[in-house]
Amino acid sequence: MTIKKTLLPENELKPLSKDPLQLGFGQTYTDHMFTLEYDSEKGWHNAEIKPYQSLKLDPAAKVLHYGQEIFEGQKAYKSSSGEILTFRPKENANRFLNSQKRMCMAELDPDEFLFYENELLKVEERWIPTVKGTSLYIRPTAIATESGLGVKASTKYLFFIILSPVGAYFKEGFNPIGLWVSDEFSRAAEGGTGEAKAGGNYAGSLFASNIANENGYSQVLWLDAKEHKYIEEVGAMNILFIIDNKLVTAPLGGTILPGITRKSVLELAKDLGIETVERKISIDEVTEGIESGKVTEIFGAGTAAVISPVGKLNYKEKEYVINDNKTGPWSQKFFDTLTGIQYGELEDKHNWVYKVK
Ligand SMILES: *Cc1c(COP(=O)(O)O)cnc(C)c1O
């Protein structure tokens, strides 16, 4: 695994943004990127770290027509002693492989994935913001690059990694967001590609997201595709509920993205002394539970926002307010504990933090 490195001279590096808290999400990119090519003869080859630049693609490249594309989302943090930290990166590398398999793409060994990612992070170390609440977002991606209009799996791929210094994912920051429950559209059906982090899943979700936004809600809460009855997840987060003082979430069943934050929250719950239940949750149970006081908190869990408290739900043109539209104690606790571990401030009992350098 050797990487050809073509790095910019010091005087051509971009200036860092002055206030990392104002960064928003995924709007600026670092100086360099990683690329790796695949074809059936050579396998994966041409590993390069080079200046951030446009890709050159044939207009008939399969990704542009049939959407063979997958990605990951991770974050790198800087500890107070200057170490570069990532969070459970093997989970991302393994999930990337699973997404590649589901989309019939060339498979990248998880150890190689991590090696390349770490090398790029070391090159771009100066871009990792140090203010709490900020991080360097990592976007590993694979696309089908073979040109040809026949509908079949590509024989050529490009794997690349770009990095983006980020602040809060939602404009609300760590404050409650509103969700729009879609009883009309679906994100993923049984037997479909919902558990792969594949671009097409997101393209298909934009129409309902726009409806949510037009109505003043920031994300869609998806229900199952068959009956539009059971809770699935949010656009880029899994969703968890505090019901009767238990932490309840939908089971992974092929239609839900297996989130690493979700998994970590379920594991942390044991340390924090709250019982966890993975079971089907109907939307009626949620709305009735909000009204009766059985559902005391709702929050999303995903790498981008970490924990995102939910203050409002709109279902069938009725608005339900959760916990007075305030951040609840469990949302706060999971947020503080997870981010504390991620920034290297709290004890890492589960060995989740990986030291890149
Ligand atoms: C990425 C993603 C999540 C969250 O996964 P994490 O591993 O926690 O970042 C949840 N749902 C969807 C649809 C996603 O794309």
mmCIF file of C-alpha atoms and ligand atoms in Angstrom:
data_model
loop_
_atom_site.group_PDB
_atom_site.id
_atom_site.type_symbol
_atom_site.label_atom_id
_atom_site.label_comp_id
_atom_site.label_asym_id
_atom_site.label_seq_id
_atom_site.Cartn_x
_atom_site.Cartn_y
_atom_site.Cartn_z
ATOM 1 C CA MET A 1 0.000 0.000 0.000
ATOM 2 C CA THR A 2 2.087 2.880 -1.236
ATOM 3 C CA ILE A 3 0.659 6.290 -1.864
ATOM 4 C CA LYS A 4 2.024 8.784 -4.347
ATOM 5 C CA LYS A 5 1.927 12.173 -2.680
ATOM 6 C CA THR A 6 1.759 15.403 -4.641
ATOM 7 C CA LEU A 7 1.416 18.145 -2.064
ATOM 8 C CA LEU A 8 0.915 21.861 -2.534
ATOM 9 C CA PRO A 9 3.758 24.174 -1.526
ATOM 10 C CA GLU A 10 3.106 26.047 1.728
ATOM 11 C CA ASN A 11 2.332 29.352 -0.004
ATOM 12 C CA GLU A 12 -0.476 27.784 -2.049
ATOM 13 C CA LEU A 13 -2.373 26.297 0.900
ATOM 14 C CA LYS A 14 -5.827 27.752 1.558
ATOM 15 C CA PRO A 15 -6.297 29.915 4.629
ATOM 16 C CA LEU A 16 -8.206 28.238 7.472
ATOM 17 C CA SER A 17 -11.567 29.755 8.329
ATOM 18 C CA LYS A 18 -11.319 32.053 11.313
ATOM 19 C CA ASP A 19 -14.302 30.945 13.344
ATOM 20 C CA PRO A 20 -14.812 27.169 13.133
ATOM 21 C CA LEU A 21 -18.191 27.435 14.878
ATOM 22 C CA GLN A 22 -19.488 29.377 11.865
ATOM 23 C CA LEU A 23 -18.458 26.647 9.418
ATOM 24 C CA GLY A 24 -21.870 25.064 8.967
ATOM 25 C CA PHE A 25 -21.766 21.623 7.392
ATOM 26 C CA GLY A 26 -19.798 20.441 4.360
ATOM 27 C CA GLN A 27 -19.157 23.743 2.620
ATOM 28 C CA THR A 28 -15.395 24.058 2.596
ATOM 29 C CA TYR A 29 -12.839 21.425 1.712
ATOM 30 C CA THR A 30 -9.224 20.900 2.632
ATOM 31 C CA ASP A 31 -6.220 21.352 0.340
ATOM 32 C CA HIS A 32 -5.812 17.711 -0.668
ATOM 33 C CA MET A 33 -7.814 14.604 -1.483
ATOM 34 C CA PHE A 34 -7.155 10.886 -1.783
ATOM 35 C CA THR A 35 -7.921 8.876 -4.930
ATOM 36 C CA LEU A 36 -7.595 5.179 -5.814
ATOM 37 C CA GLU A 37 -8.624 3.498 -9.048
ATOM 38 C CA TYR A 38 -9.955 0.043 -9.805
ATOM 39 C CA ASP A 39 -10.181 -2.011 -12.937
ATOM 40 C CA SER A 40 -10.662 -5.738 -13.324
ATOM 41 C CA GLU A 41 -7.118 -6.317 -14.567
ATOM 42 C CA LYS A 42 -5.086 -4.335 -12.063
ATOM 43 C CA GLY A 43 -7.464 -4.411 -9.106
ATOM 44 C CA TRP A 44 -7.154 -1.341 -6.889
ATOM 45 C CA HIS A 45 -4.196 0.766 -7.980
ATOM 46 C CA ASN A 46 -2.830 4.306 -8.296
ATOM 47 C CA ALA A 47 -3.216 5.457 -4.699
ATOM 48 C CA GLU A 48 -2.641 9.194 -4.623
ATOM 49 C CA ILE A 49 -2.881 12.126 -2.286
ATOM 50 C CA LYS A 50 -3.036 15.212 -4.460
ATOM 51 C CA PRO A 51 -4.443 18.739 -4.484
ATOM 52 C CA TYR A 52 -8.260 18.881 -4.140
ATOM 53 C CA GLN A 53 -9.535 19.006 -7.716
ATOM 54 C CA SER A 54 -12.405 18.193 -10.076
ATOM 55 C CA LEU A 55 -12.807 14.651 -11.306
ATOM 56 C CA LYS A 56 -12.503 13.793 -14.960
ATOM 57 C CA LEU A 57 -15.335 11.471 -15.999
ATOM 58 C CA ASP A 58 -16.614 10.206 -19.306
ATOM 59 C CA PRO A 59 -20.189 11.454 -19.810
ATOM 60 C CA ALA A 60 -21.196 7.796 -20.259
ATOM 61 C CA ALA A 61 -19.671 6.789 -16.894
ATOM 62 C CA LYS A 62 -22.118 4.382 -15.272
ATOM 63 C CA VAL A 63 -22.386 6.342 -12.046
ATOM 64 C CA LEU A 64 -23.959 9.219 -13.973
ATOM 65 C CA HIS A 65 -26.700 7.054 -15.435
ATOM 66 C CA TYR A 66 -27.401 4.202 -13.069
ATOM 67 C CA GLY A 67 -26.226 5.623 -9.791
ATOM 68 C CA GLN A 68 -23.676 3.044 -8.657
ATOM 69 C CA GLU A 69 -22.337 5.187 -5.834
ATOM 70 C CA ILE A 70 -21.789 4.687 -2.125
ATOM 71 C CA PHE A 71 -20.227 6.743 0.632
ATOM 72 C CA GLU A 72 -19.377 6.993 4.287
ATOM 73 C CA GLY A 73 -19.498 9.812 6.821
ATOM 74 C CA GLN A 74 -17.007 10.062 9.684
ATOM 75 C CA LYS A 75 -15.362 12.707 11.798
ATOM 76 C CA ALA A 76 -11.809 13.351 12.982
ATOM 77 C CA TYR A 77 -11.205 15.249 16.214
ATOM 78 C CA LYS A 78 -8.193 16.885 17.783
ATOM 79 C CA SER A 79 -7.644 16.040 21.445
ATOM 80 C CA SER A 80 -6.355 18.686 23.861
ATOM 81 C CA SER A 81 -2.934 17.023 23.718
ATOM 82 C CA GLY A 82 -2.902 17.310 19.914
ATOM 83 C CA GLU A 83 -3.709 13.745 18.912
ATOM 84 C CA ILE A 84 -5.797 13.043 15.804
ATOM 85 C CA LEU A 85 -8.757 10.888 16.833
ATOM 86 C CA THR A 86 -11.455 9.075 14.882
ATOM 87 C CA PHE A 87 -14.475 7.235 16.265
ATOM 88 C CA ARG A 88 -14.989 3.500 15.612
ATOM 89 C CA PRO A 89 -13.516 3.833 12.100
ATOM 90 C CA LYS A 90 -13.465 0.055 11.498
ATOM 91 C CA GLU A 91 -17.246 0.101 11.680
ATOM 92 C CA ASN A 92 -17.307 2.610 8.822
ATOM 93 C CA ALA A 93 -14.784 0.638 6.764
ATOM 94 C CA ASN A 94 -16.836 -2.530 7.224
ATOM 95 C CA ARG A 95 -20.084 -0.776 6.379
ATOM 96 C CA PHE A 96 -18.440 0.687 3.259
ATOM 97 C CA LEU A 97 -17.581 -2.862 2.202
ATOM 98 C CA ASN A 98 -21.157 -3.997 2.835
ATOM 99 C CA SER A 99 -22.486 -1.101 0.761
ATOM 100 C CA GLN A 100 -20.064 -2.020 -2.048
ATOM 101 C CA LYS A 101 -21.300 -5.602 -1.973
ATOM 102 C CA ARG A 102 -24.963 -4.552 -2.081
ATOM 103 C CA MET A 103 -24.342 -2.253 -5.056
ATOM 104 C CA CYS A 104 -22.184 -4.840 -6.907
ATOM 105 C CA MET A 105 -19.110 -2.626 -6.722
ATOM 106 C CA ALA A 106 -15.462 -3.685 -6.453
ATOM 107 C CA GLU A 107 -14.669 -4.418 -2.815
ATOM 108 C CA LEU A 108 -12.088 -2.464 -0.883
ATOM 109 C CA ASP A 109 -10.398 -4.192 2.032
ATOM 110 C CA PRO A 110 -11.359 -2.372 5.275
ATOM 111 C CA ASP A 111 -7.723 -2.268 6.443
ATOM 112 C CA GLU A 112 -6.713 -0.551 3.209
ATOM 113 C CA PHE A 113 -9.607 1.882 3.529
ATOM 114 C CA LEU A 114 -8.380 2.825 6.999
ATOM 115 C CA PHE A 115 -4.743 3.092 5.976
ATOM 116 C CA TYR A 116 -5.577 5.553 3.181
ATOM 117 C CA GLU A 117 -7.921 7.543 5.359
ATOM 118 C CA ASN A 118 -5.318 7.861 8.122
ATOM 119 C CA GLU A 119 -2.624 8.959 5.686
ATOM 120 C CA LEU A 120 -4.859 11.701 4.308
ATOM 121 C CA LEU A 121 -5.766 12.847 7.827
ATOM 122 C CA LYS A 122 -2.098 13.133 8.733
ATOM 123 C CA VAL A 123 -1.438 15.276 5.655
ATOM 124 C CA GLU A 124 -4.433 17.520 6.435
ATOM 125 C CA GLU A 125 -3.924 17.691 10.186
ATOM 126 C CA ARG A 126 -3.917 21.506 10.280
ATOM 127 C CA TRP A 127 -7.542 21.454 9.080
ATOM 128 C CA ILE A 128 -8.893 19.648 12.138
ATOM 129 C CA PRO A 129 -10.569 22.394 14.156
ATOM 130 C CA THR A 130 -10.018 22.271 17.896
ATOM 131 C CA VAL A 131 -13.100 24.105 19.198
ATOM 132 C CA LYS A 132 -15.582 21.754 20.872
ATOM 133 C CA GLY A 133 -18.541 21.180 18.564
ATOM 134 C CA THR A 134 -16.364 21.263 15.459
ATOM 135 C CA SER A 135 -14.490 18.504 13.672
ATOM 136 C CA LEU A 136 -13.100 17.439 10.331
ATOM 137 C CA TYR A 137 -15.801 15.564 8.437
ATOM 138 C CA ILE A 138 -14.521 12.664 6.325
ATOM 139 C CA ARG A 139 -16.337 11.645 3.162
ATOM 140 C CA PRO A 140 -15.031 8.401 1.613
ATOM 141 C CA THR A 141 -16.865 7.686 -1.651
ATOM 142 C CA ALA A 142 -16.824 5.079 -4.424
ATOM 143 C CA ILE A 143 -18.254 5.583 -7.912
ATOM 144 C CA ALA A 144 -18.638 3.480 -11.066
ATOM 145 C CA THR A 145 -16.430 4.997 -13.774
ATOM 146 C CA GLU A 146 -16.693 2.576 -16.698
ATOM 147 C CA SER A 147 -18.248 4.233 -19.728
ATOM 148 C CA GLY A 148 -21.122 2.344 -21.299
ATOM 149 C CA LEU A 149 -24.885 2.706 -21.353
ATOM 150 C CA GLY A 150 -25.728 -0.940 -20.715
ATOM 151 C CA VAL A 151 -27.365 -1.486 -17.360
ATOM 152 C CA LYS A 152 -24.864 -3.670 -15.577
ATOM 153 C CA ALA A 153 -22.247 -3.409 -12.887
ATOM 154 C CA SER A 154 -19.236 -1.327 -13.858
ATOM 155 C CA THR A 155 -15.827 -2.938 -14.236
ATOM 156 C CA LYS A 156 -14.042 0.281 -13.223
ATOM 157 C CA TYR A 157 -14.312 2.320 -10.047
ATOM 158 C CA LEU A 158 -12.873 5.331 -8.340
ATOM 159 C CA PHE A 159 -12.534 5.498 -4.586
ATOM 160 C CA PHE A 160 -11.850 8.928 -3.171
ATOM 161 C CA ILE A 161 -11.794 10.701 0.173
ATOM 162 C CA ILE A 162 -12.453 14.381 0.710
ATOM 163 C CA LEU A 163 -12.366 16.246 4.012
ATOM 164 C CA SER A 164 -14.430 19.168 5.212
ATOM 165 C CA PRO A 165 -14.056 21.141 8.451
ATOM 166 C CA VAL A 166 -17.519 21.358 10.010
ATOM 167 C CA GLY A 167 -19.481 23.008 12.790
ATOM 168 C CA ALA A 168 -23.096 22.097 13.560
ATOM 169 C CA TYR A 169 -25.086 19.981 11.081
ATOM 170 C CA PHE A 170 -28.407 21.706 11.696
ATOM 171 C CA LYS A 171 -28.806 25.459 11.773
ATOM 172 C CA GLU A 172 -30.544 24.833 15.121
ATOM 173 C CA GLY A 173 -27.199 23.550 16.547
ATOM 174 C CA PHE A 174 -27.721 21.290 19.581
ATOM 175 C CA ASN A 175 -31.337 22.406 19.919
ATOM 176 C CA PRO A 176 -34.557 20.575 19.151
ATOM 177 C CA ILE A 177 -35.518 20.136 15.508
ATOM 178 C CA GLY A 178 -38.944 19.498 14.014
ATOM 179 C CA LEU A 179 -39.744 16.350 12.010
ATOM 180 C CA TRP A 180 -42.357 15.837 9.323
ATOM 181 C CA VAL A 181 -43.805 12.312 9.346
ATOM 182 C CA SER A 182 -44.369 11.216 5.769
ATOM 183 C CA ASP A 183 -47.332 8.875 5.364
ATOM 184 C CA GLU A 184 -47.182 9.220 1.605
ATOM 185 C CA PHE A 185 -43.572 8.579 0.535
ATOM 186 C CA SER A 186 -41.090 5.871 1.515
ATOM 187 C CA ARG A 187 -37.325 5.878 1.881
ATOM 188 C CA ALA A 188 -36.652 2.168 1.547
ATOM 189 C CA ALA A 189 -38.686 -0.966 0.989
ATOM 190 C CA GLU A 190 -38.013 -4.509 2.121
ATOM 191 C CA GLY A 191 -35.532 -6.096 -0.246
ATOM 192 C CA GLY A 192 -34.358 -2.680 -1.387
ATOM 193 C CA THR A 193 -31.147 -0.806 -0.700
ATOM 194 C CA GLY A 194 -32.046 1.001 2.534
ATOM 195 C CA GLU A 195 -29.233 -0.508 4.567
ATOM 196 C CA ALA A 196 -26.555 0.568 2.069
ATOM 197 C CA LYS A 197 -25.168 4.089 2.273
ATOM 198 C CA ALA A 198 -25.873 4.542 -1.423
ATOM 199 C CA GLY A 199 -26.492 7.875 -3.123
ATOM 200 C CA GLY A 200 -29.708 6.760 -4.773
ATOM 201 C CA ASN A 201 -31.440 6.392 -1.411
ATOM 202 C CA TYR A 202 -30.927 10.096 -0.784
ATOM 203 C CA ALA A 203 -31.946 11.234 -4.269
ATOM 204 C CA GLY A 204 -35.222 9.407 -3.753
ATOM 205 C CA SER A 205 -35.800 11.098 -0.413
ATOM 206 C CA LEU A 206 -35.441 14.726 -1.547
ATOM 207 C CA PHE A 207 -39.024 15.143 -2.728
ATOM 208 C CA ALA A 208 -40.446 14.393 0.711
ATOM 209 C CA SER A 209 -37.664 16.450 2.363
ATOM 210 C CA ASN A 210 -38.748 19.465 0.340
ATOM 211 C CA ILE A 211 -42.319 19.011 1.530
ATOM 212 C CA ALA A 212 -41.055 18.839 5.121
ATOM 213 C CA ASN A 213 -38.999 22.018 4.619
ATOM 214 C CA GLU A 214 -41.877 23.884 2.971
ATOM 215 C CA ASN A 215 -43.955 23.129 6.026
ATOM 216 C CA GLY A 216 -41.260 24.396 8.379
ATOM 217 C CA TYR A 217 -39.741 21.056 9.488
ATOM 218 C CA SER A 218 -36.097 20.248 9.026
ATOM 219 C CA GLN A 219 -36.250 16.517 8.227
ATOM 220 C CA VAL A 220 -38.600 13.685 7.307
ATOM 221 C CA LEU A 221 -39.392 10.913 9.748
ATOM 222 C CA TRP A 222 -39.843 7.868 7.541
ATOM 223 C CA LEU A 223 -42.332 5.092 8.166
ATOM 224 C CA ASP A 224 -42.172 1.561 6.770
ATOM 225 C CA ALA A 225 -42.921 1.329 3.054
ATOM 226 C CA LYS A 226 -45.540 -1.427 3.303
ATOM 227 C CA GLU A 227 -48.068 -0.009 5.769
ATOM 228 C CA HIS A 228 -46.766 3.475 6.592
ATOM 229 C CA LYS A 229 -47.310 2.504 10.164
ATOM 230 C CA TYR A 230 -43.982 1.757 11.836
ATOM 231 C CA ILE A 231 -41.139 4.170 12.554
ATOM 232 C CA GLU A 232 -38.016 3.646 10.466
ATOM 233 C CA GLU A 233 -35.537 6.538 10.665
ATOM 234 C CA VAL A 234 -34.788 10.136 9.688
ATOM 235 C CA GLY A 235 -33.027 11.375 6.531
ATOM 236 C CA ALA A 236 -29.488 10.924 7.811
ATOM 237 C CA MET A 237 -30.032 9.758 11.375
ATOM 238 C CA ASN A 238 -31.537 6.876 13.239
ATOM 239 C CA ILE A 239 -34.248 7.727 15.721
ATOM 240 C CA LEU A 240 -34.666 6.768 19.367
ATOM 241 C CA PHE A 241 -37.434 7.308 21.901
ATOM 242 C CA ILE A 242 -37.691 7.425 25.657
ATOM 243 C CA ILE A 243 -40.923 5.536 26.334
ATOM 244 C CA ASP A 244 -41.814 4.713 29.949
ATOM 245 C CA ASN A 245 -38.219 5.456 30.946
ATOM 246 C CA LYS A 246 -36.825 2.933 28.481
ATOM 247 C CA LEU A 247 -34.720 3.674 25.431
ATOM 248 C CA VAL A 248 -36.655 2.293 22.477
ATOM 249 C CA THR A 249 -35.648 2.148 18.800
ATOM 250 C CA ALA A 250 -36.701 0.292 15.667
ATOM 251 C CA PRO A 251 -34.858 -2.958 14.922
ATOM 252 C CA LEU A 252 -32.534 -3.001 11.902
ATOM 253 C CA GLY A 253 -34.256 -5.072 9.296
ATOM 254 C CA GLY A 254 -32.660 -4.268 5.964
ATOM 255 C CA THR A 255 -34.556 -1.031 5.355
ATOM 256 C CA ILE A 256 -32.800 1.020 8.037
ATOM 257 C CA LEU A 257 -29.218 2.255 7.799
ATOM 258 C CA PRO A 258 -27.238 0.522 10.566
ATOM 259 C CA GLY A 259 -25.915 3.653 12.247
ATOM 260 C CA ILE A 260 -22.745 3.565 14.295
ATOM 261 C CA THR A 261 -24.063 6.356 16.515
ATOM 262 C CA ARG A 262 -27.265 4.353 17.102
ATOM 263 C CA LYS A 263 -25.221 1.311 18.028
ATOM 264 C CA SER A 264 -23.023 3.387 20.349
ATOM 265 C CA VAL A 265 -26.042 4.954 22.084
ATOM 266 C CA LEU A 266 -27.523 1.494 22.687
ATOM 267 C CA GLU A 267 -24.209 0.315 24.154
ATOM 268 C CA LEU A 268 -23.773 3.472 26.260
ATOM 269 C CA ALA A 269 -27.302 3.113 27.621
ATOM 270 C CA LYS A 270 -26.138 0.053 29.531
ATOM 271 C CA ASP A 271 -23.370 2.105 31.215
ATOM 272 C CA LEU A 272 -25.777 4.949 31.957
ATOM 273 C CA GLY A 273 -28.363 2.634 33.492
ATOM 274 C CA ILE A 274 -31.288 2.815 31.113
ATOM 275 C CA GLU A 275 -32.933 -0.290 29.701
ATOM 276 C CA THR A 276 -32.894 -0.604 25.890
ATOM 277 C CA VAL A 277 -35.522 -2.202 23.658
ATOM 278 C CA GLU A 278 -35.307 -2.795 19.906
ATOM 279 C CA ARG A 279 -38.823 -3.371 18.626
ATOM 280 C CA LYS A 280 -41.345 -2.086 16.133
ATOM 281 C CA ILE A 281 -42.813 1.250 17.177
ATOM 282 C CA SER A 282 -45.971 2.442 15.471
ATOM 283 C CA ILE A 283 -46.497 6.113 14.736
ATOM 284 C CA ASP A 284 -49.781 5.893 16.662
ATOM 285 C CA GLU A 285 -47.948 4.677 19.748
ATOM 286 C CA VAL A 286 -45.662 7.704 19.437
ATOM 287 C CA THR A 287 -48.340 10.348 18.932
ATOM 288 C CA GLU A 288 -50.584 8.860 21.648
ATOM 289 C CA GLY A 289 -47.539 8.524 23.908
ATOM 290 C CA ILE A 290 -46.620 12.168 23.441
ATOM 291 C CA GLU A 291 -50.143 13.181 24.386
ATOM 292 C CA SER A 292 -50.370 10.857 27.384
ATOM 293 C CA GLY A 293 -46.858 11.660 28.610
ATOM 294 C CA LYS A 294 -45.439 8.149 28.080
ATOM 295 C CA VAL A 295 -43.074 9.387 25.363
ATOM 296 C CA THR A 296 -40.875 11.902 27.142
ATOM 297 C CA GLU A 297 -38.033 12.355 24.645
ATOM 298 C CA ILE A 298 -37.221 11.740 21.012
ATOM 299 C CA PHE A 299 -33.783 12.176 19.473
ATOM 300 C CA GLY A 300 -31.904 11.414 16.298
ATOM 301 C CA ALA A 301 -28.466 9.775 16.275
ATOM 302 C CA GLY A 302 -25.939 10.064 13.457
ATOM 303 C CA THR A 303 -22.321 11.074 12.895
ATOM 304 C CA ALA A 304 -23.143 14.488 11.416
ATOM 305 C CA ALA A 305 -25.230 15.861 14.310
ATOM 306 C CA VAL A 306 -24.195 13.182 16.873
ATOM 307 C CA ILE A 307 -27.428 13.571 18.897
ATOM 308 C CA SER A 308 -30.259 15.734 17.673
ATOM 309 C CA PRO A 309 -33.153 16.334 20.063
ATOM 310 C CA VAL A 310 -36.581 16.347 18.428
ATOM 311 C CA GLY A 311 -38.997 18.965 19.763
ATOM 312 C CA LYS A 312 -41.874 18.637 17.321
ATOM 313 C CA LEU A 313 -43.498 16.047 15.101
ATOM 314 C CA ASN A 314 -46.056 16.741 12.435
ATOM 315 C CA TYR A 315 -48.263 13.790 11.502
ATOM 316 C CA LYS A 316 -51.403 14.060 9.394
ATOM 317 C CA GLU A 317 -51.446 17.839 9.746
ATOM 318 C CA LYS A 318 -51.317 17.779 13.500
ATOM 319 C CA GLU A 319 -48.324 19.031 15.469
ATOM 320 C CA TYR A 320 -47.119 17.153 18.524
ATOM 321 C CA VAL A 321 -44.719 18.913 20.886
ATOM 322 C CA ILE A 322 -42.265 16.791 22.862
ATOM 323 C CA ASN A 323 -40.848 17.924 26.211
ATOM 324 C CA ASP A 324 -41.992 21.524 25.628
ATOM 325 C CA ASN A 325 -39.720 21.667 22.571
ATOM 326 C CA LYS A 326 -36.690 21.561 24.878
ATOM 327 C CA THR A 327 -33.670 19.283 24.954
ATOM 328 C CA GLY A 328 -34.435 16.417 27.333
ATOM 329 C CA PRO A 329 -32.089 14.978 29.971
ATOM 330 C CA TRP A 330 -31.300 11.747 28.099
ATOM 331 C CA SER A 331 -30.566 13.546 24.830
ATOM 332 C CA GLN A 332 -28.224 15.811 26.738
ATOM 333 C CA LYS A 333 -26.586 12.906 28.555
ATOM 334 C CA PHE A 334 -25.983 10.882 25.412
ATOM 335 C CA PHE A 335 -24.681 13.961 23.607
ATOM 336 C CA ASP A 336 -22.309 14.906 26.426
ATOM 337 C CA THR A 337 -21.064 11.362 26.915
ATOM 338 C CA LEU A 338 -20.559 10.580 23.234
ATOM 339 C CA THR A 339 -18.870 13.873 22.377
ATOM 340 C CA GLY A 340 -16.806 13.650 25.575
ATOM 341 C CA ILE A 341 -15.481 10.269 24.448
ATOM 342 C CA GLN A 342 -14.972 11.459 20.859
ATOM 343 C CA TYR A 343 -12.876 14.467 21.898
ATOM 344 C CA GLY A 344 -10.799 12.280 24.218
ATOM 345 C CA GLU A 345 -12.140 13.998 27.367
ATOM 346 C CA LEU A 346 -14.022 11.090 28.935
ATOM 347 C CA GLU A 347 -12.851 7.595 29.695
ATOM 348 C CA ASP A 348 -13.157 5.358 26.625
ATOM 349 C CA LYS A 349 -14.231 2.087 28.270
ATOM 350 C CA HIS A 350 -15.263 0.456 25.014
ATOM 351 C CA ASN A 351 -12.128 1.319 23.062
ATOM 352 C CA TRP A 352 -14.089 3.275 20.480
ATOM 353 C CA VAL A 353 -11.574 6.038 19.950
ATOM 354 C CA TYR A 354 -8.868 5.359 17.401
ATOM 355 C CA LYS A 355 -5.651 7.321 17.572
ATOM 356 C CA VAL A 356 -4.555 8.208 14.038
ATOM 357 C CA LYS A 357 -1.560 10.092 15.374
HETATM 358 C C1 LIG B 1 -25.352 7.755 7.801
HETATM 359 C C2 LIG B 1 -26.768 7.539 8.144
HETATM 360 C C3 LIG B 1 -27.199 7.309 9.462
HETATM 361 C C4 LIG B 1 -26.302 7.434 10.650
HETATM 362 O O1 LIG B 1 -25.237 6.543 10.665
HETATM 363 P P1 LIG B 1 -23.965 6.856 11.575
HETATM 364 O O2 LIG B 1 -23.089 5.699 11.355
HETATM 365 O O3 LIG B 1 -24.438 6.959 12.963
HETATM 366 O O4 LIG B 1 -23.408 8.140 11.090
HETATM 367 C C5 LIG B 1 -28.530 7.012 9.672
HETATM 368 N N1 LIG B 1 -29.408 6.964 8.663
HETATM 369 C C6 LIG B 1 -29.038 7.204 7.392
HETATM 370 C C7 LIG B 1 -30.052 7.127 6.322
HETATM 371 C C8 LIG B 1 -27.709 7.510 7.102
HETATM 372 O O5 LIG B 1 -27.343 7.773 5.856
#
